[in-house]
Coordinates of C-alpha atoms and ligand atoms in Angstrom, one line a residue:
X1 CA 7.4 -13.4 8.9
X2 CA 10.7 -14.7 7.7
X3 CA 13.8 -14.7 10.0
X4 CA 15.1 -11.0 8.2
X5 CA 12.3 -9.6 10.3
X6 CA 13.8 -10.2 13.3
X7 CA 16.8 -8.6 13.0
X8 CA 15.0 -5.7 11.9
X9 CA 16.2 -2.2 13.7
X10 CA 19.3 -3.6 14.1
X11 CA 20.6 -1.9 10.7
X12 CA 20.1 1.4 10.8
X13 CA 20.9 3.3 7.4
X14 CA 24.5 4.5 8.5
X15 CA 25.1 0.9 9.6
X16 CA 23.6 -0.4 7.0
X17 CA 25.5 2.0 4.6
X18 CA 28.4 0.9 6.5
X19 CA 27.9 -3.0 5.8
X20 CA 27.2 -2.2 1.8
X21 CA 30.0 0.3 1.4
X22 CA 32.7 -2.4 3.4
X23 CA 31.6 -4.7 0.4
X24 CA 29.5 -7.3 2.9
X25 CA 26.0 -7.7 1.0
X26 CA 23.4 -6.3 3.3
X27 CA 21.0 -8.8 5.6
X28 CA 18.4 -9.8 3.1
X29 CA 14.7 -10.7 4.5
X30 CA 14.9 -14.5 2.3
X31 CA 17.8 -16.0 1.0
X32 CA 18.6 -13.5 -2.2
X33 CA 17.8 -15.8 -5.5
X34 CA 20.6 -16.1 -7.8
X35 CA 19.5 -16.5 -11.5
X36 CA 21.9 -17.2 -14.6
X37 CA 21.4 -13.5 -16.0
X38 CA 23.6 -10.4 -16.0
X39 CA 21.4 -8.2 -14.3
X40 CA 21.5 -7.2 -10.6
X41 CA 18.4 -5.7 -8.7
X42 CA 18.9 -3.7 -5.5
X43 CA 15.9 -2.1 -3.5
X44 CA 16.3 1.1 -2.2
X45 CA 13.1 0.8 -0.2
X46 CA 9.7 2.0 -0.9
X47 CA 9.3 1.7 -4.9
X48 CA 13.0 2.5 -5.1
X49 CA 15.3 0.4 -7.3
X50 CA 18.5 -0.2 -8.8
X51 CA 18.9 -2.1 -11.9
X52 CA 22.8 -2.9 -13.1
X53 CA 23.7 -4.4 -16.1
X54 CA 27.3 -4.3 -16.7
X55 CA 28.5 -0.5 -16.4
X56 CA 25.1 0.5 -17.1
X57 CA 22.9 1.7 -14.0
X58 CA 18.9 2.6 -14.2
X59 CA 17.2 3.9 -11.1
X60 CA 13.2 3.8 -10.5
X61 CA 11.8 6.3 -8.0
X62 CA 15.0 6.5 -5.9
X63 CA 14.2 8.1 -2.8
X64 CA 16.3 7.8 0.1
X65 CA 15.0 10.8 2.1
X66 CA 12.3 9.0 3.4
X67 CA 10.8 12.2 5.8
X68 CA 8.0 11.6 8.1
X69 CA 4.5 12.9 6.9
X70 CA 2.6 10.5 8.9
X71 CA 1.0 8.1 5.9
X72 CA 1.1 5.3 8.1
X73 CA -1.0 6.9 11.4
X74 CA -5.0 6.9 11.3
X75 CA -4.7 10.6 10.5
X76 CA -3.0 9.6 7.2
X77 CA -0.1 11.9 5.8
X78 CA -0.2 15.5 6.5
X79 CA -0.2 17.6 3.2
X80 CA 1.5 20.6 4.6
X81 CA 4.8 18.2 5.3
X82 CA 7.7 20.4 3.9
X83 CA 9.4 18.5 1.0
X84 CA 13.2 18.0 2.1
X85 CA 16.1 16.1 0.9
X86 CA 19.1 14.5 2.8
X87 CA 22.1 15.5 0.4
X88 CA 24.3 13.8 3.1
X89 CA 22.8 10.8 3.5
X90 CA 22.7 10.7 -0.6
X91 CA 26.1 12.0 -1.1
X92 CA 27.4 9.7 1.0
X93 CA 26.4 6.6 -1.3
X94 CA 27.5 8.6 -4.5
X95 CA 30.9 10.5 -3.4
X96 CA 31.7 6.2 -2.2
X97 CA 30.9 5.0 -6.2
X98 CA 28.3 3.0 -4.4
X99 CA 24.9 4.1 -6.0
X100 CA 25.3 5.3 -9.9
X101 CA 23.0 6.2 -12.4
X102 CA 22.5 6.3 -16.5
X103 CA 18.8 6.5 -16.3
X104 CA 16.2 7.1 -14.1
X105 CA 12.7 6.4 -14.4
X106 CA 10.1 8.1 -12.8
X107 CA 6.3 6.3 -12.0
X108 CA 4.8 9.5 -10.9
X109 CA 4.6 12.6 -9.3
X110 CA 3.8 11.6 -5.4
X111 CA 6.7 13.2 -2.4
X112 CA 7.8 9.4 -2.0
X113 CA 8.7 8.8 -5.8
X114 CA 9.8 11.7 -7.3
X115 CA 11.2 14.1 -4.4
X116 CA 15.3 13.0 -4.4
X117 CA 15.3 13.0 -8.1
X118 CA 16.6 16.5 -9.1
X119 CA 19.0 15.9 -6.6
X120 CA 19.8 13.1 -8.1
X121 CA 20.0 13.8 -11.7
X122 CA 22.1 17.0 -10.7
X123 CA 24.6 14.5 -9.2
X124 CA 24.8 11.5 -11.6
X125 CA 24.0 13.4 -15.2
X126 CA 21.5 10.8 -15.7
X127 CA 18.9 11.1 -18.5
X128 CA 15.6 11.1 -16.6
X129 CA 12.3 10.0 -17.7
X130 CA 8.7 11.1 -16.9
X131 CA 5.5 12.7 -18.2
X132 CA 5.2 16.6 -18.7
X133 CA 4.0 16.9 -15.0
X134 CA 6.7 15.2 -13.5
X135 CA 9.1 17.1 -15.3
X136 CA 7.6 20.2 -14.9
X137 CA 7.9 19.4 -11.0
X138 CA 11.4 18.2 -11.2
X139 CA 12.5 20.8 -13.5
X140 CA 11.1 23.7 -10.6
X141 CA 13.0 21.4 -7.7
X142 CA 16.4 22.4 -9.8
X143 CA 16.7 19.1 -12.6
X144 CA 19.1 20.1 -14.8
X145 CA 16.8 20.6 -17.6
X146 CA 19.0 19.3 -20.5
X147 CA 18.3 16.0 -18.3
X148 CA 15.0 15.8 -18.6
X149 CA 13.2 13.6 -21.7
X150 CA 9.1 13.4 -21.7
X151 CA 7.1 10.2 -22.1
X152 CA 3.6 9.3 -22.4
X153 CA 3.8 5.7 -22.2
X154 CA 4.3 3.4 -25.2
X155 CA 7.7 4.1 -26.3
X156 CA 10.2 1.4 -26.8
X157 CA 13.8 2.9 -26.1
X158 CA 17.1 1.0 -27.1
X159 CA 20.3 2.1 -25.3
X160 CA 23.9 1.1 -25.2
X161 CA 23.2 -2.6 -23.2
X162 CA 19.8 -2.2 -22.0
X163 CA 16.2 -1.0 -23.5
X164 CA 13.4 0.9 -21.6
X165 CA 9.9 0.1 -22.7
X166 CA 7.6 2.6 -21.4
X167 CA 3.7 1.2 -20.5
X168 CA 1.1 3.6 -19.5
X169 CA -0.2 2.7 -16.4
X170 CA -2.6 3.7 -13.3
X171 CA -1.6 4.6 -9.9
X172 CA -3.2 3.0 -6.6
X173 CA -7.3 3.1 -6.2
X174 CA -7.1 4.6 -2.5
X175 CA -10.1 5.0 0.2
X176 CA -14.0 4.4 -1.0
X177 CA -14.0 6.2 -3.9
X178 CA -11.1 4.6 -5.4
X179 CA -9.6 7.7 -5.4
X180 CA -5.7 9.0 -6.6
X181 CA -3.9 10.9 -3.6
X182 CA -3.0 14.2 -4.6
X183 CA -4.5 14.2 -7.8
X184 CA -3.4 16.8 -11.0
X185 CA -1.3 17.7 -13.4
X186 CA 1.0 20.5 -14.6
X187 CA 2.2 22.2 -17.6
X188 CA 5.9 21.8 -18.4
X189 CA 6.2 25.7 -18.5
X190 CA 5.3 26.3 -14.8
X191 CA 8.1 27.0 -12.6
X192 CA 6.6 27.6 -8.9
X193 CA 8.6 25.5 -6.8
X194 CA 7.0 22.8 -4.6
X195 CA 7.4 23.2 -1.1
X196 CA 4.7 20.6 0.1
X197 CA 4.2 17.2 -0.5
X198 CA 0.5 18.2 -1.6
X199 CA 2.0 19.8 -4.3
X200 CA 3.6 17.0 -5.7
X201 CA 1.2 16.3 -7.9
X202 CA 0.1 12.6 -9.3
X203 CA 0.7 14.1 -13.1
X204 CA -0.2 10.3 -15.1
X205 CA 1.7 7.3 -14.1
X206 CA 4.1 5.0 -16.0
X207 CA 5.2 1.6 -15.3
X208 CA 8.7 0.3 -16.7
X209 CA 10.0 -2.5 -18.1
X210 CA 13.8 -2.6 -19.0
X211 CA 15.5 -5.4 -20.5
X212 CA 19.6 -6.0 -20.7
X213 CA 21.9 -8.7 -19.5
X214 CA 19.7 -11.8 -21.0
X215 CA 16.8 -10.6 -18.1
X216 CA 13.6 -8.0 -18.2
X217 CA 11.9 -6.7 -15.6
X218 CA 8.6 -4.6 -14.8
X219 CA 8.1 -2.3 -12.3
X220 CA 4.9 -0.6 -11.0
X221 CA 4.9 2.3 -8.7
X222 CA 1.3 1.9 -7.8
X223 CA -1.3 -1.0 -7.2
X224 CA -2.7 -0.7 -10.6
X225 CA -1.9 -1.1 -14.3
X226 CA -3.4 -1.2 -17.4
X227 CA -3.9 -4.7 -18.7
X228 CA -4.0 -4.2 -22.5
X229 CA -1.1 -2.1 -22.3
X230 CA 0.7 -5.2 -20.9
X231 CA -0.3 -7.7 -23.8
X232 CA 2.4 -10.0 -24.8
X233 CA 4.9 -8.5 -22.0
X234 CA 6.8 -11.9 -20.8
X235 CA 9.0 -10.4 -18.4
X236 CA 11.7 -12.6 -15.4
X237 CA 10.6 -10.4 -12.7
X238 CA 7.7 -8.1 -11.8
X239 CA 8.1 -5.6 -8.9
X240 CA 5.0 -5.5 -7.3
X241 CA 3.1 -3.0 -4.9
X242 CA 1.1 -4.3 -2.0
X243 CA -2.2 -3.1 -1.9
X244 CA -4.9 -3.1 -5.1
X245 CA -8.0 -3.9 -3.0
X246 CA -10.3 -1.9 -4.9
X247 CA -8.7 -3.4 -8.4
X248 CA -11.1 -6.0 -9.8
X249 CA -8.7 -9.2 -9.2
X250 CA -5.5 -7.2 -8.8
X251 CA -2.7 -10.2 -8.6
X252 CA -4.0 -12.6 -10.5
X253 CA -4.9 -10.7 -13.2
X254 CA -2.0 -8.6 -13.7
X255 CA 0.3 -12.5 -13.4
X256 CA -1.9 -14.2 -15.7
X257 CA -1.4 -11.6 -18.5
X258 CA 2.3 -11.1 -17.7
X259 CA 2.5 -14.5 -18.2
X260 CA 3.8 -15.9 -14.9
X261 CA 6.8 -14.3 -14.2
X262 CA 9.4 -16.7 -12.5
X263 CA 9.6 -14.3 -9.6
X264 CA 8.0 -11.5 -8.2
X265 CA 9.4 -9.2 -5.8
X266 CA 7.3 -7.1 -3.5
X267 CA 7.5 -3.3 -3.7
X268 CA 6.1 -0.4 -1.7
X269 CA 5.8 -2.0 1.2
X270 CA 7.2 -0.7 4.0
X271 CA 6.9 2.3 6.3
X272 CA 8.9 5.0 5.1
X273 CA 8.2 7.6 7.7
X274 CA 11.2 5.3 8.9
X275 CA 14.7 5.9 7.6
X276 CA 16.4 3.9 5.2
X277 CA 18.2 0.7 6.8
X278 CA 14.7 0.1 9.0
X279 CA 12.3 -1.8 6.7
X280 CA 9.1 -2.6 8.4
X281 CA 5.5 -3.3 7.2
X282 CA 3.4 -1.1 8.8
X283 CA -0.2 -3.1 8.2
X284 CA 0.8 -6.6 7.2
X285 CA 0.6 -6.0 3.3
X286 CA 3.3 -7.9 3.0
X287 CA 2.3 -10.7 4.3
X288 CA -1.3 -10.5 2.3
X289 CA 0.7 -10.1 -1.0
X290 CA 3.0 -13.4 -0.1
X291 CA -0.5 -15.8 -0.1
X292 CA -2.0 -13.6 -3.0
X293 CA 0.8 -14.5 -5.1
X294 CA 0.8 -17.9 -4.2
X295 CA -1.7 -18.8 -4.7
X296 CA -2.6 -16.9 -8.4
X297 CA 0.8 -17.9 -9.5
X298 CA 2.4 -20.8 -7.1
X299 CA 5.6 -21.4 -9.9
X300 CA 6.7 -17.7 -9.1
X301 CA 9.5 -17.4 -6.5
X302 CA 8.4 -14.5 -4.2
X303 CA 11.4 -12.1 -3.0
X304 CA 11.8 -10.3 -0.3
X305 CA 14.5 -7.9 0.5
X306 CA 15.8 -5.9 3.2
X307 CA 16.7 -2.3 2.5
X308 CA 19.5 -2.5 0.2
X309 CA 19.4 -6.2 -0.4
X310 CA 19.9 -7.3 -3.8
X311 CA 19.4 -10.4 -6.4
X312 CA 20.0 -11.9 -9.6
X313 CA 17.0 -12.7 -12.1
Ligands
LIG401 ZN1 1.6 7.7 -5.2

């Protein structure tokens, strides 16, 4: 483990809010790289991230409620968990100008991707992208509706200063049968609110890559992706998940056709029945994904952050 981990517990999220919001950049687990480009990455924990390029801001699966359900106990997470989301602990980053949004992106349906978002959107005005079930979730969860634009995975977006390239994409292979927590989909016309995070519904996944400021970077919000879908994709940085046992060569397959990205920074990996401010791995994933990485791809700088940490591809 690098030093970062030992100072671990010692931020908690108001005073590691605290330490962001005073201007100080907050502890990061390895020294933060510092590329020539004009983008800025920050990780919000679990798949949640912040990509800045100039005055433009695009979120992926921001969600700083982090509630306990239990995913990381033998029992595995409790499906009747009531959804819930902290509008103080969010407000307090927004109402400070600290956390901003133009777009954001959602992977998929699941409680720990998709559940702040209406919030979110409400607060920001931010265009927010996602397949017919994930809107059809957000949209009963209160997104402003006028918000909300549908994707299946191909498009090629161009804004003002950044693009967003849309890749379909496959969420994590979990247990013996390889199987999709939660699984499902919804039409966009149904309106029953979700009250557990059972019925936060998978509904497809997308993967991301977003381009602006002379840098691109991919994200995936599960250990999976389709590899034809990625063909020719030559992106700085790839956010990857932890995990992919069950996909046939999962790391170096996915680096090989992405072309070696000159870094690769690891994603969904820590326990987020903790708050935010508390990042710790819960089963050593991290760790795994470090050798994995090395060993596929040994020219790719791995990065790891702490919650909140930030660097520049
Ligand atoms: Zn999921």
């Amino acid at each position: 483990m690098s030093e970062g981990f030992s100072r671990r517990g010692l931020f908690g999220a108001g005073a590691a809010a605290a330490t962001i919001l005073a201007g100080v950049p907050a502890a990061s687990a390895s020294a933060a790289p510092r590329g020539t480009s004009q983008m800025t990455l920050r990780w919000w924990g679990n798949n949640g991230w912040e990509i800045r390029v100039g005055t433009k801001t695009i979120l992926i699966d921001p969600w700083l409620t982090r509630f306990k359900t239990g995913t990381y106990t033998p029992a595995g997470a409790d499906p009747r968990t009531p959804l819930s989301v902290n509008k103080e602990l969010i407000d307090g980053y927004l109402d400070r100008g600290f956390l901003h949004a133009d777009h954001i992106l959602v992977t998929h349906g699941h409680y720990d991707h998709l559940t702040d978002v209406p919030y979110l959107a409400q607060r920001t005005g931010a265009t927010v992208i996602g397949t017919e079930t994930h809107l059809s979730l957000m949209a009963a969860l209160g997104a402003p509706e006028d918000q909300l634009a549908i994707a299946s995975g191909g498009e090629d977006l161009t804004f003002d200063g950044y693009s967003i390239r849309i890749l379909r994409s496959l969420h994590s292979a979990v247990g013996a049968r390889a199987q999709v927590p939660f699984p499902g989909s919804r039409p966009l016309s149904r309106r029953d609110r979700p009250r557990v995070i059972s019925d936060l519904l998978e509904g497809g996944t997308l993967a991301y890559c977003v381009t602006g400021g002379g840098a691109s970077v991919v994200n995936f919000g599960g250990s999976n992706y389709v590899e034809s879908e990625l063909a020719g994709l030559r992106p700085d940085v790839v956010l990857l998940p932890v995990g992919g046992a069950k996909v046939t060569q999962y790391v170096p397959r996915l680096l090989r056709t992405l072309g070696n990205p000159r870094m690769v920074a690891a994603t969904h990996w820590d326990d987020f029945d903790l708050p935010l401010g508390q990042a710790q791995d819960p089963n050593g994933g991290l760790e795994v994904l470090r050798k994995v990485v090395a060993a596929a791809s040994p020219g790719s700088e791995f990065v790891v952050l702490d919650h909140l940490g930030s660097f520049v591809p």
